[in-house]
Amino acid sequence: MQTVSKIWMDGKLIPWEKAQIHVLTHTFHYGGGAFEGIRFYETNKGPAVFRLTDHIKRLFYSASVLDMKIPHSRKDLENAVIKLIKAVKLKSGYIRPIVYYGYEKMGLDPIGSPVNTAIAVWPWGAYLGEKPVKTHISKFIRIHPSSTYPEAKLCGHYVNSILASLDARHNNAKEAILLDYKGNVAEGPGENIFMVKNGVLITPKKGSILSGITRDSLKQLAKKLKIQNKEALISKKELLSADEVFFSGTAAEVTAIGSIDGKKISNGKMGPITSSLKDLFTETVHGRVPEFKNWLTYVK
Ligand code: PMP
């Protein structure tokens, strides 16, 4: 990975290589931490963070399900992100805030452990590459909504994502698609999923997914493009017979899905609705769409 000069840790900017934790850090063992993935982009007014307030809000929600009291305000963490981007002098990149139960005690009840916070940024290109991706429907189902809080972005949830990613790799695919416990399409290991059928944009209903900030943004952009869109239950059969399928997410942005388990989606290329949404998304994050400028926090 490409490194930068500093990381923000518990209120201070410290050298990248000094940003370390104790091996008995509670979250390292049990996964009871929360994190975010945010991107910032180059605009004609300098770098701008995309939907910073919404991401930090979700971080606080995620921490709250763990009874974790983050020892900073939301505003403090937003300011810390801006300060860090300025300090490392990047024009664009990825931002990873994480809050975790630290080193003090072991045992599953985390209360009594200190709460630590860190924010890292680094340059990160297209997460799944530029071309339509080969996918595999995983043998692992998405985390069950009665086992956890799917809307919280918790570290431990990502074991499910790692297993699905490895399963995809074992099946010669670049990325996994996970079904929910009822057998309907849920999402990718780190992305939401959309399909297009007869000109209508459809994405799985909330319940077993992390309903992403990119997903929300794309629904609003679809409205602007006068593309009819809805949330619905999607069966595996419906997904396989879709005209277009794509992933959405902060890291993946808009990534077309070329095939699912060896079956091409249309001609395997990016479809027209995916392409128009991707283009408008790109314009938006670079600050070129006036009506969505309030999604950007400029690093001044
Ligand atoms: N689902 C999962 C499981 C994810 O990890 C992510 C990435 N945060 C998403 C969906 C997409 O969310 P967002 O658009 O907020 O990045």
PDB file of C-alpha atoms and ligand atoms in Angstrom:
ATOM      1  CA  MET A   1       0.000   0.000   0.000  1.00  0.00           C
ATOM      2  CA  GLN A   2       1.063   3.562  -0.554  1.00  0.00           C
ATOM      3  CA  THR A   3       1.885   5.260   2.717  1.00  0.00           C
ATOM      4  CA  VAL A   4       1.773   8.913   3.757  1.00  0.00           C
ATOM      5  CA  SER A   5       3.603  10.864   6.456  1.00  0.00           C
ATOM      6  CA  LYS A   6       1.041  10.962   9.304  1.00  0.00           C
ATOM      7  CA  ILE A   7      -1.820   9.169  11.016  1.00  0.00           C
ATOM      8  CA  TRP A   8      -4.240  10.764  13.476  1.00  0.00           C
ATOM      9  CA  MET A   9      -4.363   8.745  16.687  1.00  0.00           C
ATOM     10  CA  ASP A  10      -6.287   9.703  19.830  1.00  0.00           C
ATOM     11  CA  GLY A  11      -6.136  13.402  19.067  1.00  0.00           C
ATOM     12  CA  LYS A  12      -2.588  13.682  17.752  1.00  0.00           C
ATOM     13  CA  LEU A  13      -0.924  13.550  14.364  1.00  0.00           C
ATOM     14  CA  ILE A  14       1.876  11.011  14.619  1.00  0.00           C
ATOM     15  CA  PRO A  15       4.303   9.464  12.112  1.00  0.00           C
ATOM     16  CA  TRP A  16       2.701   6.692  10.000  1.00  0.00           C
ATOM     17  CA  GLU A  17       5.098   4.006  11.278  1.00  0.00           C
ATOM     18  CA  LYS A  18       4.444   4.881  14.940  1.00  0.00           C
ATOM     19  CA  ALA A  19       0.683   4.259  14.655  1.00  0.00           C
ATOM     20  CA  GLN A  20       0.723   0.937  16.517  1.00  0.00           C
ATOM     21  CA  ILE A  21      -1.439  -0.921  19.021  1.00  0.00           C
ATOM     22  CA  HIS A  22      -0.795  -3.429  21.807  1.00  0.00           C
ATOM     23  CA  VAL A  23      -1.262  -7.090  20.885  1.00  0.00           C
ATOM     24  CA  LEU A  24      -3.852  -7.438  23.663  1.00  0.00           C
ATOM     25  CA  THR A  25      -6.097  -4.721  22.217  1.00  0.00           C
ATOM     26  CA  HIS A  26      -9.668  -5.901  22.860  1.00  0.00           C
ATOM     27  CA  THR A  27     -11.012  -5.249  19.338  1.00  0.00           C
ATOM     28  CA  PHE A  28      -8.044  -7.026  17.760  1.00  0.00           C
ATOM     29  CA  HIS A  29      -9.211 -10.242  19.436  1.00  0.00           C
ATOM     30  CA  TYR A  30     -12.988 -10.013  19.313  1.00  0.00           C
ATOM     31  CA  GLY A  31     -13.865  -7.632  16.466  1.00  0.00           C
ATOM     32  CA  GLY A  32     -15.924  -5.249  18.592  1.00  0.00           C
ATOM     33  CA  GLY A  33     -14.878  -2.054  16.873  1.00  0.00           C
ATOM     34  CA  ALA A  34     -16.387   0.166  14.208  1.00  0.00           C
ATOM     35  CA  PHE A  35     -14.926   1.839  11.175  1.00  0.00           C
ATOM     36  CA  GLU A  36     -15.695   3.924   8.124  1.00  0.00           C
ATOM     37  CA  GLY A  37     -14.499   4.139   4.572  1.00  0.00           C
ATOM     38  CA  ILE A  38     -14.694   7.601   3.032  1.00  0.00           C
ATOM     39  CA  ARG A  39     -13.219   9.089  -0.122  1.00  0.00           C
ATOM     40  CA  PHE A  40     -11.978  12.545  -0.965  1.00  0.00           C
ATOM     41  CA  TYR A  41     -11.588  13.834  -4.477  1.00  0.00           C
ATOM     42  CA  GLU A  42      -9.886  16.599  -6.367  1.00  0.00           C
ATOM     43  CA  THR A  43     -12.120  19.536  -7.259  1.00  0.00           C
ATOM     44  CA  ASN A  44     -11.369  22.960  -8.740  1.00  0.00           C
ATOM     45  CA  LYS A  45     -11.419  24.297  -5.161  1.00  0.00           C
ATOM     46  CA  GLY A  46      -8.927  21.753  -3.800  1.00  0.00           C
ATOM     47  CA  PRO A  47      -9.659  18.354  -2.221  1.00  0.00           C
ATOM     48  CA  ALA A  48     -13.214  17.705  -1.009  1.00  0.00           C
ATOM     49  CA  VAL A  49     -14.498  14.884   1.206  1.00  0.00           C
ATOM     50  CA  PHE A  50     -17.617  13.138  -0.058  1.00  0.00           C
ATOM     51  CA  ARG A  51     -20.482  12.994   2.466  1.00  0.00           C
ATOM     52  CA  LEU A  52     -18.182  13.361   5.474  1.00  0.00           C
ATOM     53  CA  THR A  53     -20.971  14.219   7.933  1.00  0.00           C
ATOM     54  CA  ASP A  54     -22.983  11.148   6.921  1.00  0.00           C
ATOM     55  CA  HIS A  55     -20.001   8.839   7.308  1.00  0.00           C
ATOM     56  CA  ILE A  56     -19.074  10.188  10.727  1.00  0.00           C
ATOM     57  CA  LYS A  57     -22.715   9.946  11.775  1.00  0.00           C
ATOM     58  CA  ARG A  58     -22.727   6.271  10.767  1.00  0.00           C
ATOM     59  CA  LEU A  59     -19.495   5.736  12.729  1.00  0.00           C
ATOM     60  CA  PHE A  60     -21.219   7.020  15.865  1.00  0.00           C
ATOM     61  CA  TYR A  61     -24.253   4.834  15.197  1.00  0.00           C
ATOM     62  CA  SER A  62     -22.008   1.771  14.705  1.00  0.00           C
ATOM     63  CA  ALA A  63     -20.147   2.505  17.962  1.00  0.00           C
ATOM     64  CA  SER A  64     -23.433   2.979  19.812  1.00  0.00           C
ATOM     65  CA  VAL A  65     -24.562  -0.617  19.207  1.00  0.00           C
ATOM     66  CA  LEU A  66     -21.391  -1.687  21.035  1.00  0.00           C
ATOM     67  CA  ASP A  67     -22.147   0.729  23.921  1.00  0.00           C
ATOM     68  CA  MET A  68     -18.922   2.408  22.902  1.00  0.00           C
ATOM     69  CA  LYS A  69     -18.550   6.045  23.950  1.00  0.00           C
ATOM     70  CA  ILE A  70     -16.262   7.727  21.452  1.00  0.00           C
ATOM     71  CA  PRO A  71     -14.224  10.300  23.437  1.00  0.00           C
ATOM     72  CA  HIS A  72     -14.574  12.931  20.670  1.00  0.00           C
ATOM     73  CA  SER A  73     -17.532  14.779  19.210  1.00  0.00           C
ATOM     74  CA  ARG A  74     -18.686  14.215  15.642  1.00  0.00           C
ATOM     75  CA  LYS A  75     -17.452  17.690  14.755  1.00  0.00           C
ATOM     76  CA  ASP A  76     -14.028  16.927  16.298  1.00  0.00           C
ATOM     77  CA  LEU A  77     -13.635  13.856  14.111  1.00  0.00           C
ATOM     78  CA  GLU A  78     -14.749  15.741  10.989  1.00  0.00           C
ATOM     79  CA  ASN A  79     -12.151  18.405  11.778  1.00  0.00           C
ATOM     80  CA  ALA A  80      -9.522  15.724  12.426  1.00  0.00           C
ATOM     81  CA  VAL A  81     -10.155  14.252   8.950  1.00  0.00           C
ATOM     82  CA  ILE A  82      -9.652  17.676   7.352  1.00  0.00           C
ATOM     83  CA  LYS A  83      -6.550  18.403   9.420  1.00  0.00           C
ATOM     84  CA  LEU A  84      -5.024  15.048   8.455  1.00  0.00           C
ATOM     85  CA  ILE A  85      -5.682  15.504   4.720  1.00  0.00           C
ATOM     86  CA  LYS A  86      -4.030  18.919   4.920  1.00  0.00           C
ATOM     87  CA  ALA A  87      -1.046  17.516   6.827  1.00  0.00           C
ATOM     88  CA  VAL A  88      -0.361  14.709   4.347  1.00  0.00           C
ATOM     89  CA  LYS A  89      -0.957  16.983   1.345  1.00  0.00           C
ATOM     90  CA  LEU A  90      -2.914  14.463  -0.734  1.00  0.00           C
ATOM     91  CA  LYS A  91      -5.263  15.660  -3.458  1.00  0.00           C
ATOM     92  CA  SER A  92      -7.455  12.588  -3.371  1.00  0.00           C
ATOM     93  CA  GLY A  93      -7.627   9.310  -1.518  1.00  0.00           C
ATOM     94  CA  TYR A  94      -9.354   7.057   0.940  1.00  0.00           C
ATOM     95  CA  ILE A  95     -10.048   7.813   4.616  1.00  0.00           C
ATOM     96  CA  ARG A  96     -10.289   5.112   7.278  1.00  0.00           C
ATOM     97  CA  PRO A  97     -11.510   6.210  10.713  1.00  0.00           C
ATOM     98  CA  ILE A  98     -11.678   3.404  13.278  1.00  0.00           C
ATOM     99  CA  VAL A  99     -12.889   3.329  16.877  1.00  0.00           C
ATOM    100  CA  TYR A 100     -11.956   0.375  19.018  1.00  0.00           C
ATOM    101  CA  TYR A 101     -11.829  -1.052  22.503  1.00  0.00           C
ATOM    102  CA  GLY A 102      -8.204  -0.811  23.531  1.00  0.00           C
ATOM    103  CA  TYR A 103      -5.776  -2.478  25.878  1.00  0.00           C
ATOM    104  CA  GLU A 104      -6.752  -2.835  29.524  1.00  0.00           C
ATOM    105  CA  LYS A 105      -8.673  -6.070  30.045  1.00  0.00           C
ATOM    106  CA  MET A 106      -9.663  -9.276  28.266  1.00  0.00           C
ATOM    107  CA  GLY A 107     -13.013 -11.113  28.321  1.00  0.00           C
ATOM    108  CA  LEU A 108     -15.919 -10.476  25.997  1.00  0.00           C
ATOM    109  CA  ASP A 109     -17.725  -7.724  27.934  1.00  0.00           C
ATOM    110  CA  PRO A 110     -15.841  -4.702  26.611  1.00  0.00           C
ATOM    111  CA  ILE A 111     -16.970  -2.235  29.258  1.00  0.00           C
ATOM    112  CA  GLY A 112     -13.937  -1.089  31.192  1.00  0.00           C
ATOM    113  CA  SER A 113     -11.681  -1.138  28.151  1.00  0.00           C
ATOM    114  CA  PRO A 114     -10.504   2.257  26.966  1.00  0.00           C
ATOM    115  CA  VAL A 115     -11.944   3.506  23.677  1.00  0.00           C
ATOM    116  CA  ASN A 116      -9.340   4.519  21.111  1.00  0.00           C
ATOM    117  CA  THR A 117      -9.758   6.348  17.833  1.00  0.00           C
ATOM    118  CA  ALA A 118      -7.545   6.501  14.774  1.00  0.00           C
ATOM    119  CA  ILE A 119      -7.866   7.993  11.302  1.00  0.00           C
ATOM    120  CA  ALA A 120      -5.650   7.015   8.392  1.00  0.00           C
ATOM    121  CA  VAL A 121      -5.667   8.282   4.822  1.00  0.00           C
ATOM    122  CA  TRP A 122      -3.878   6.911   1.786  1.00  0.00           C
ATOM    123  CA  PRO A 123      -4.089   7.029  -2.000  1.00  0.00           C
ATOM    124  CA  TRP A 124      -6.380   4.296  -3.299  1.00  0.00           C
ATOM    125  CA  GLY A 125      -7.378   3.769  -6.926  1.00  0.00           C
ATOM    126  CA  ALA A 126     -10.292   1.766  -8.314  1.00  0.00           C
ATOM    127  CA  TYR A 127     -10.996  -0.932  -5.699  1.00  0.00           C
ATOM    128  CA  LEU A 128     -12.265  -3.565  -8.149  1.00  0.00           C
ATOM    129  CA  GLY A 129     -10.458  -2.262 -11.227  1.00  0.00           C
ATOM    130  CA  GLU A 130     -11.938  -0.434 -14.195  1.00  0.00           C
ATOM    131  CA  LYS A 131     -13.421  -3.379 -16.100  1.00  0.00           C
ATOM    132  CA  PRO A 132     -16.734  -5.180 -15.449  1.00  0.00           C
ATOM    133  CA  VAL A 133     -16.038  -7.797 -12.782  1.00  0.00           C
ATOM    134  CA  LYS A 134     -16.549 -11.538 -12.671  1.00  0.00           C
ATOM    135  CA  THR A 135     -18.596 -12.461  -9.625  1.00  0.00           C
ATOM    136  CA  HIS A 136     -19.607 -15.567  -7.739  1.00  0.00           C
ATOM    137  CA  ILE A 137     -22.695 -16.130  -5.616  1.00  0.00           C
ATOM    138  CA  SER A 138     -21.206 -17.132  -2.306  1.00  0.00           C
ATOM    139  CA  LYS A 139     -21.971 -20.261  -0.345  1.00  0.00           C
ATOM    140  CA  PHE A 140     -21.850 -17.968   2.703  1.00  0.00           C
ATOM    141  CA  ILE A 141     -25.004 -15.973   3.447  1.00  0.00           C
ATOM    142  CA  ARG A 142     -24.844 -12.368   4.639  1.00  0.00           C
ATOM    143  CA  ILE A 143     -24.872 -11.823   8.414  1.00  0.00           C
ATOM    144  CA  HIS A 144     -28.313 -12.593   9.852  1.00  0.00           C
ATOM    145  CA  PRO A 145     -30.220  -9.525  11.110  1.00  0.00           C
ATOM    146  CA  SER A 146     -31.173 -11.412  14.272  1.00  0.00           C
ATOM    147  CA  SER A 147     -27.514 -12.144  15.043  1.00  0.00           C
ATOM    148  CA  THR A 148     -26.233  -8.596  14.797  1.00  0.00           C
ATOM    149  CA  TYR A 149     -26.991  -5.101  13.491  1.00  0.00           C
ATOM    150  CA  PRO A 150     -26.387  -5.238   9.710  1.00  0.00           C
ATOM    151  CA  GLU A 151     -26.604  -1.431   9.451  1.00  0.00           C
ATOM    152  CA  ALA A 152     -23.618  -0.997  11.779  1.00  0.00           C
ATOM    153  CA  LYS A 153     -20.206  -1.094  10.165  1.00  0.00           C
ATOM    154  CA  LEU A 154     -18.550  -3.300  12.755  1.00  0.00           C
ATOM    155  CA  CYS A 155     -15.085  -4.811  12.407  1.00  0.00           C
ATOM    156  CA  GLY A 156     -16.291  -8.326  13.244  1.00  0.00           C
ATOM    157  CA  HIS A 157     -18.869  -8.287  10.437  1.00  0.00           C
ATOM    158  CA  TYR A 158     -16.023  -8.376   7.983  1.00  0.00           C
ATOM    159  CA  VAL A 159     -15.135 -11.985   8.795  1.00  0.00           C
ATOM    160  CA  ASN A 160     -18.271 -12.840   6.794  1.00  0.00           C
ATOM    161  CA  SER A 161     -16.951 -10.582   4.007  1.00  0.00           C
ATOM    162  CA  ILE A 162     -13.474 -12.138   4.101  1.00  0.00           C
ATOM    163  CA  LEU A 163     -14.881 -15.673   3.854  1.00  0.00           C
ATOM    164  CA  ALA A 164     -17.079 -14.669   0.911  1.00  0.00           C
ATOM    165  CA  SER A 165     -14.113 -12.978  -0.801  1.00  0.00           C
ATOM    166  CA  LEU A 166     -11.963 -16.087  -0.402  1.00  0.00           C
ATOM    167  CA  ASP A 167     -14.833 -18.219  -1.675  1.00  0.00           C
ATOM    168  CA  ALA A 168     -15.046 -15.955  -4.752  1.00  0.00           C
ATOM    169  CA  ARG A 169     -11.308 -16.273  -5.319  1.00  0.00           C
ATOM    170  CA  HIS A 170     -11.540 -20.099  -5.053  1.00  0.00           C
ATOM    171  CA  ASN A 171     -14.199 -19.917  -7.768  1.00  0.00           C
ATOM    172  CA  ASN A 172     -12.128 -17.768 -10.132  1.00  0.00           C
ATOM    173  CA  ALA A 173     -14.179 -14.661  -9.514  1.00  0.00           C
ATOM    174  CA  LYS A 174     -13.038 -11.191  -8.517  1.00  0.00           C
ATOM    175  CA  GLU A 175     -15.859 -10.488  -6.085  1.00  0.00           C
ATOM    176  CA  ALA A 176     -18.620 -12.294  -4.201  1.00  0.00           C
ATOM    177  CA  ILE A 177     -22.347 -11.689  -4.110  1.00  0.00           C
ATOM    178  CA  LEU A 178     -23.996 -12.721  -0.859  1.00  0.00           C
ATOM    179  CA  LEU A 179     -27.612 -13.791  -0.460  1.00  0.00           C
ATOM    180  CA  ASP A 180     -29.572 -13.114   2.714  1.00  0.00           C
ATOM    181  CA  TYR A 181     -30.912 -15.787   5.055  1.00  0.00           C
ATOM    182  CA  LYS A 182     -34.083 -16.037   2.950  1.00  0.00           C
ATOM    183  CA  GLY A 183     -32.137 -16.643  -0.261  1.00  0.00           C
ATOM    184  CA  ASN A 184     -32.665 -13.160  -1.702  1.00  0.00           C
ATOM    185  CA  VAL A 185     -29.810 -11.061  -3.036  1.00  0.00           C
ATOM    186  CA  ALA A 186     -28.207  -8.987  -0.264  1.00  0.00           C
ATOM    187  CA  GLU A 187     -24.921  -7.297  -1.236  1.00  0.00           C
ATOM    188  CA  GLY A 188     -21.233  -7.728  -1.925  1.00  0.00           C
ATOM    189  CA  PRO A 189     -18.607  -8.195   0.826  1.00  0.00           C
ATOM    190  CA  GLY A 190     -17.966  -4.438   0.801  1.00  0.00           C
ATOM    191  CA  GLU A 191     -20.490  -3.081  -1.683  1.00  0.00           C
ATOM    192  CA  ASN A 192     -24.195  -2.728  -2.284  1.00  0.00           C
ATOM    193  CA  ILE A 193     -25.696  -4.147  -5.443  1.00  0.00           C
ATOM    194  CA  PHE A 194     -28.083  -2.750  -8.041  1.00  0.00           C
ATOM    195  CA  MET A 195     -29.740  -4.296 -11.073  1.00  0.00           C
ATOM    196  CA  VAL A 196     -31.537  -2.795 -14.061  1.00  0.00           C
ATOM    197  CA  LYS A 197     -34.498  -4.523 -15.692  1.00  0.00           C
ATOM    198  CA  ASN A 198     -36.505  -2.928 -18.504  1.00  0.00           C
ATOM    199  CA  GLY A 199     -35.112   0.494 -17.631  1.00  0.00           C
ATOM    200  CA  VAL A 200     -35.950   0.274 -13.912  1.00  0.00           C
ATOM    201  CA  LEU A 201     -33.169   0.487 -11.350  1.00  0.00           C
ATOM    202  CA  ILE A 202     -33.684  -1.963  -8.461  1.00  0.00           C
ATOM    203  CA  THR A 203     -31.676  -2.485  -5.284  1.00  0.00           C
ATOM    204  CA  PRO A 204     -32.343  -4.884  -2.372  1.00  0.00           C
ATOM    205  CA  LYS A 205     -34.480  -3.601   0.476  1.00  0.00           C
ATOM    206  CA  LYS A 206     -32.871  -2.817   3.803  1.00  0.00           C
ATOM    207  CA  GLY A 207     -32.803  -5.567   6.438  1.00  0.00           C
ATOM    208  CA  SER A 208     -29.768  -7.715   5.717  1.00  0.00           C
ATOM    209  CA  ILE A 209     -27.477  -5.079   4.226  1.00  0.00           C
ATOM    210  CA  LEU A 210     -25.380  -2.103   5.127  1.00  0.00           C
ATOM    211  CA  SER A 211     -27.458   0.442   3.236  1.00  0.00           C
ATOM    212  CA  GLY A 212     -24.542   2.407   1.918  1.00  0.00           C
ATOM    213  CA  ILE A 213     -24.028   6.111   1.483  1.00  0.00           C
ATOM    214  CA  THR A 214     -23.113   5.536  -2.184  1.00  0.00           C
ATOM    215  CA  ARG A 215     -26.355   3.548  -2.588  1.00  0.00           C
ATOM    216  CA  ASP A 216     -28.280   6.495  -1.204  1.00  0.00           C
ATOM    217  CA  SER A 217     -26.371   8.941  -3.417  1.00  0.00           C
ATOM    218  CA  LEU A 218     -27.055   6.877  -6.551  1.00  0.00           C
ATOM    219  CA  LYS A 219     -30.766   6.713  -5.789  1.00  0.00           C
ATOM    220  CA  GLN A 220     -30.805  10.510  -5.670  1.00  0.00           C
ATOM    221  CA  LEU A 221     -28.718  10.794  -8.845  1.00  0.00           C
ATOM    222  CA  ALA A 222     -31.067   8.343 -10.608  1.00  0.00           C
ATOM    223  CA  LYS A 223     -33.937  10.683  -9.781  1.00  0.00           C
ATOM    224  CA  LYS A 224     -32.094  13.551 -11.417  1.00  0.00           C
ATOM    225  CA  LEU A 225     -31.545  11.384 -14.504  1.00  0.00           C
ATOM    226  CA  LYS A 226     -35.265  10.477 -14.449  1.00  0.00           C
ATOM    227  CA  ILE A 227     -34.445   6.794 -14.052  1.00  0.00           C
ATOM    228  CA  GLN A 228     -37.228   5.013 -12.218  1.00  0.00           C
ATOM    229  CA  ASN A 229     -35.808   3.314  -9.128  1.00  0.00           C
ATOM    230  CA  LYS A 230     -37.113   1.121  -6.344  1.00  0.00           C
ATOM    231  CA  GLU A 231     -36.106  -1.115  -3.464  1.00  0.00           C
ATOM    232  CA  ALA A 232     -37.349  -4.680  -3.735  1.00  0.00           C
ATOM    233  CA  LEU A 233     -36.634  -8.292  -2.875  1.00  0.00           C
ATOM    234  CA  ILE A 234     -34.429  -9.672  -5.649  1.00  0.00           C
ATOM    235  CA  SER A 235     -34.169 -13.408  -6.243  1.00  0.00           C
ATOM    236  CA  LYS A 236     -31.041 -15.032  -7.633  1.00  0.00           C
ATOM    237  CA  LYS A 237     -33.008 -15.841 -10.817  1.00  0.00           C
ATOM    238  CA  GLU A 238     -34.022 -12.193 -11.294  1.00  0.00           C
ATOM    239  CA  LEU A 239     -30.442 -11.064 -10.798  1.00  0.00           C
ATOM    240  CA  LEU A 240     -29.150 -13.517 -13.386  1.00  0.00           C
ATOM    241  CA  SER A 241     -31.671 -12.307 -15.970  1.00  0.00           C
ATOM    242  CA  ALA A 242     -31.073  -8.591 -15.334  1.00  0.00           C
ATOM    243  CA  ASP A 243     -30.108  -6.242 -18.183  1.00  0.00           C
ATOM    244  CA  GLU A 244     -27.400  -4.615 -16.063  1.00  0.00           C
ATOM    245  CA  VAL A 245     -25.917  -5.312 -12.615  1.00  0.00           C
ATOM    246  CA  PHE A 246     -23.414  -3.202 -10.715  1.00  0.00           C
ATOM    247  CA  PHE A 247     -21.830  -2.727  -7.301  1.00  0.00           C
ATOM    248  CA  SER A 248     -21.820   0.557  -5.400  1.00  0.00           C
ATOM    249  CA  GLY A 249     -19.655   1.602  -2.487  1.00  0.00           C
ATOM    250  CA  THR A 250     -17.154   4.151  -1.303  1.00  0.00           C
ATOM    251  CA  ALA A 251     -14.189   2.010  -2.326  1.00  0.00           C
ATOM    252  CA  ALA A 252     -15.804   0.384  -5.396  1.00  0.00           C
ATOM    253  CA  GLU A 253     -17.669   3.576  -6.447  1.00  0.00           C
ATOM    254  CA  VAL A 254     -19.778   2.281  -9.391  1.00  0.00           C
ATOM    255  CA  THR A 255     -18.409  -0.999 -10.744  1.00  0.00           C
ATOM    256  CA  ALA A 256     -20.209  -2.927 -13.477  1.00  0.00           C
ATOM    257  CA  ILE A 257     -20.697  -6.666 -12.984  1.00  0.00           C
ATOM    258  CA  GLY A 258     -19.803  -8.506 -16.189  1.00  0.00           C
ATOM    259  CA  SER A 259     -20.756 -12.023 -15.173  1.00  0.00           C
ATOM    260  CA  ILE A 260     -22.228 -14.027 -12.322  1.00  0.00           C
ATOM    261  CA  ASP A 261     -21.048 -17.634 -11.934  1.00  0.00           C
ATOM    262  CA  GLY A 262     -19.903 -17.656 -15.537  1.00  0.00           C
ATOM    263  CA  LYS A 263     -23.192 -16.292 -16.928  1.00  0.00           C
ATOM    264  CA  LYS A 264     -22.703 -12.992 -18.752  1.00  0.00           C
ATOM    265  CA  ILE A 265     -24.943 -10.070 -17.873  1.00  0.00           C
ATOM    266  CA  SER A 266     -26.190  -8.920 -21.301  1.00  0.00           C
ATOM    267  CA  ASN A 267     -23.017  -8.722 -23.403  1.00  0.00           C
ATOM    268  CA  GLY A 268     -20.744  -8.591 -20.368  1.00  0.00           C
ATOM    269  CA  LYS A 269     -19.993  -4.871 -20.867  1.00  0.00           C
ATOM    270  CA  MET A 270     -21.076  -1.916 -18.768  1.00  0.00           C
ATOM    271  CA  GLY A 271     -24.717  -1.104 -19.600  1.00  0.00           C
ATOM    272  CA  PRO A 272     -26.084   2.355 -20.486  1.00  0.00           C
ATOM    273  CA  ILE A 273     -27.836   3.093 -17.166  1.00  0.00           C
ATOM    274  CA  THR A 274     -24.801   1.987 -15.160  1.00  0.00           C
ATOM    275  CA  SER A 275     -22.648   4.172 -17.364  1.00  0.00           C
ATOM    276  CA  SER A 276     -24.816   7.285 -17.021  1.00  0.00           C
ATOM    277  CA  LEU A 277     -25.008   6.868 -13.231  1.00  0.00           C
ATOM    278  CA  LYS A 278     -21.268   6.321 -12.984  1.00  0.00           C
ATOM    279  CA  ASP A 279     -20.610   9.451 -15.043  1.00  0.00           C
ATOM    280  CA  LEU A 280     -22.944  11.607 -12.957  1.00  0.00           C
ATOM    281  CA  PHE A 281     -21.451  10.159  -9.751  1.00  0.00           C
ATOM    282  CA  THR A 282     -17.956  11.071 -10.983  1.00  0.00           C
ATOM    283  CA  GLU A 283     -19.079  14.594 -11.870  1.00  0.00           C
ATOM    284  CA  THR A 284     -20.737  14.945  -8.456  1.00  0.00           C
ATOM    285  CA  VAL A 285     -17.787  13.829  -6.326  1.00  0.00           C
ATOM    286  CA  HIS A 286     -15.540  16.221  -8.236  1.00  0.00           C
ATOM    287  CA  GLY A 287     -17.836  19.125  -7.366  1.00  0.00           C
ATOM    288  CA  ARG A 288     -19.167  19.727 -10.865  1.00  0.00           C
ATOM    289  CA  VAL A 289     -22.875  19.229 -10.095  1.00  0.00           C
ATOM    290  CA  PRO A 290     -24.183  22.338  -8.283  1.00  0.00           C
ATOM    291  CA  GLU A 291     -27.290  20.748  -6.769  1.00  0.00           C
ATOM    292  CA  PHE A 292     -25.221  18.134  -4.888  1.00  0.00           C
ATOM    293  CA  LYS A 293     -22.457  20.464  -3.708  1.00  0.00           C
ATOM    294  CA  ASN A 294     -23.683  20.168  -0.135  1.00  0.00           C
ATOM    295  CA  TRP A 295     -22.354  16.572  -0.157  1.00  0.00           C
ATOM    296  CA  LEU A 296     -18.821  17.942  -0.279  1.00  0.00           C
ATOM    297  CA  THR A 297     -16.669  19.202   2.576  1.00  0.00           C
ATOM    298  CA  TYR A 298     -13.809  21.211   1.161  1.00  0.00           C
ATOM    299  CA  VAL A 299     -10.350  20.887   2.691  1.00  0.00           C
ATOM    300  CA  LYS A 300      -9.361  24.504   3.013  1.00  0.00           C
TER     301      LYS A 300
HETATM  302  N1  PMP B   1     -22.006  -3.021   2.155  1.00  0.00           N
HETATM  303  C1  PMP B   1     -20.901  -3.331   2.851  1.00  0.00           C
HETATM  304  C2  PMP B   1     -20.858  -4.634   3.558  1.00  0.00           C
HETATM  305  C3  PMP B   1     -19.823  -2.439   2.921  1.00  0.00           C
HETATM  306  O1  PMP B   1     -18.726  -2.751   3.612  1.00  0.00           O
HETATM  307  C4  PMP B   1     -19.900  -1.218   2.231  1.00  0.00           C
HETATM  308  C5  PMP B   1     -18.743  -0.259   2.277  1.00  0.00           C
HETATM  309  N2  PMP B   1     -18.864   0.629   3.354  1.00  0.00           N
HETATM  310  C6  PMP B   1     -21.066  -0.940   1.508  1.00  0.00           C
HETATM  311  C7  PMP B   1     -22.106  -1.858   1.488  1.00  0.00           C
HETATM  312  C8  PMP B   1     -21.213   0.363   0.772  1.00  0.00           C
HETATM  313  O2  PMP B   1     -21.371   1.400   1.684  1.00  0.00           O
HETATM  314  P1  PMP B   1     -20.904   2.892   1.348  1.00  0.00           P
HETATM  315  O3  PMP B   1     -21.542   3.238   0.057  1.00  0.00           O
HETATM  316  O4  PMP B   1     -21.432   3.686   2.486  1.00  0.00           O
HETATM  317  O5  PMP B   1     -19.438   2.866   1.268  1.00  0.00           O
END
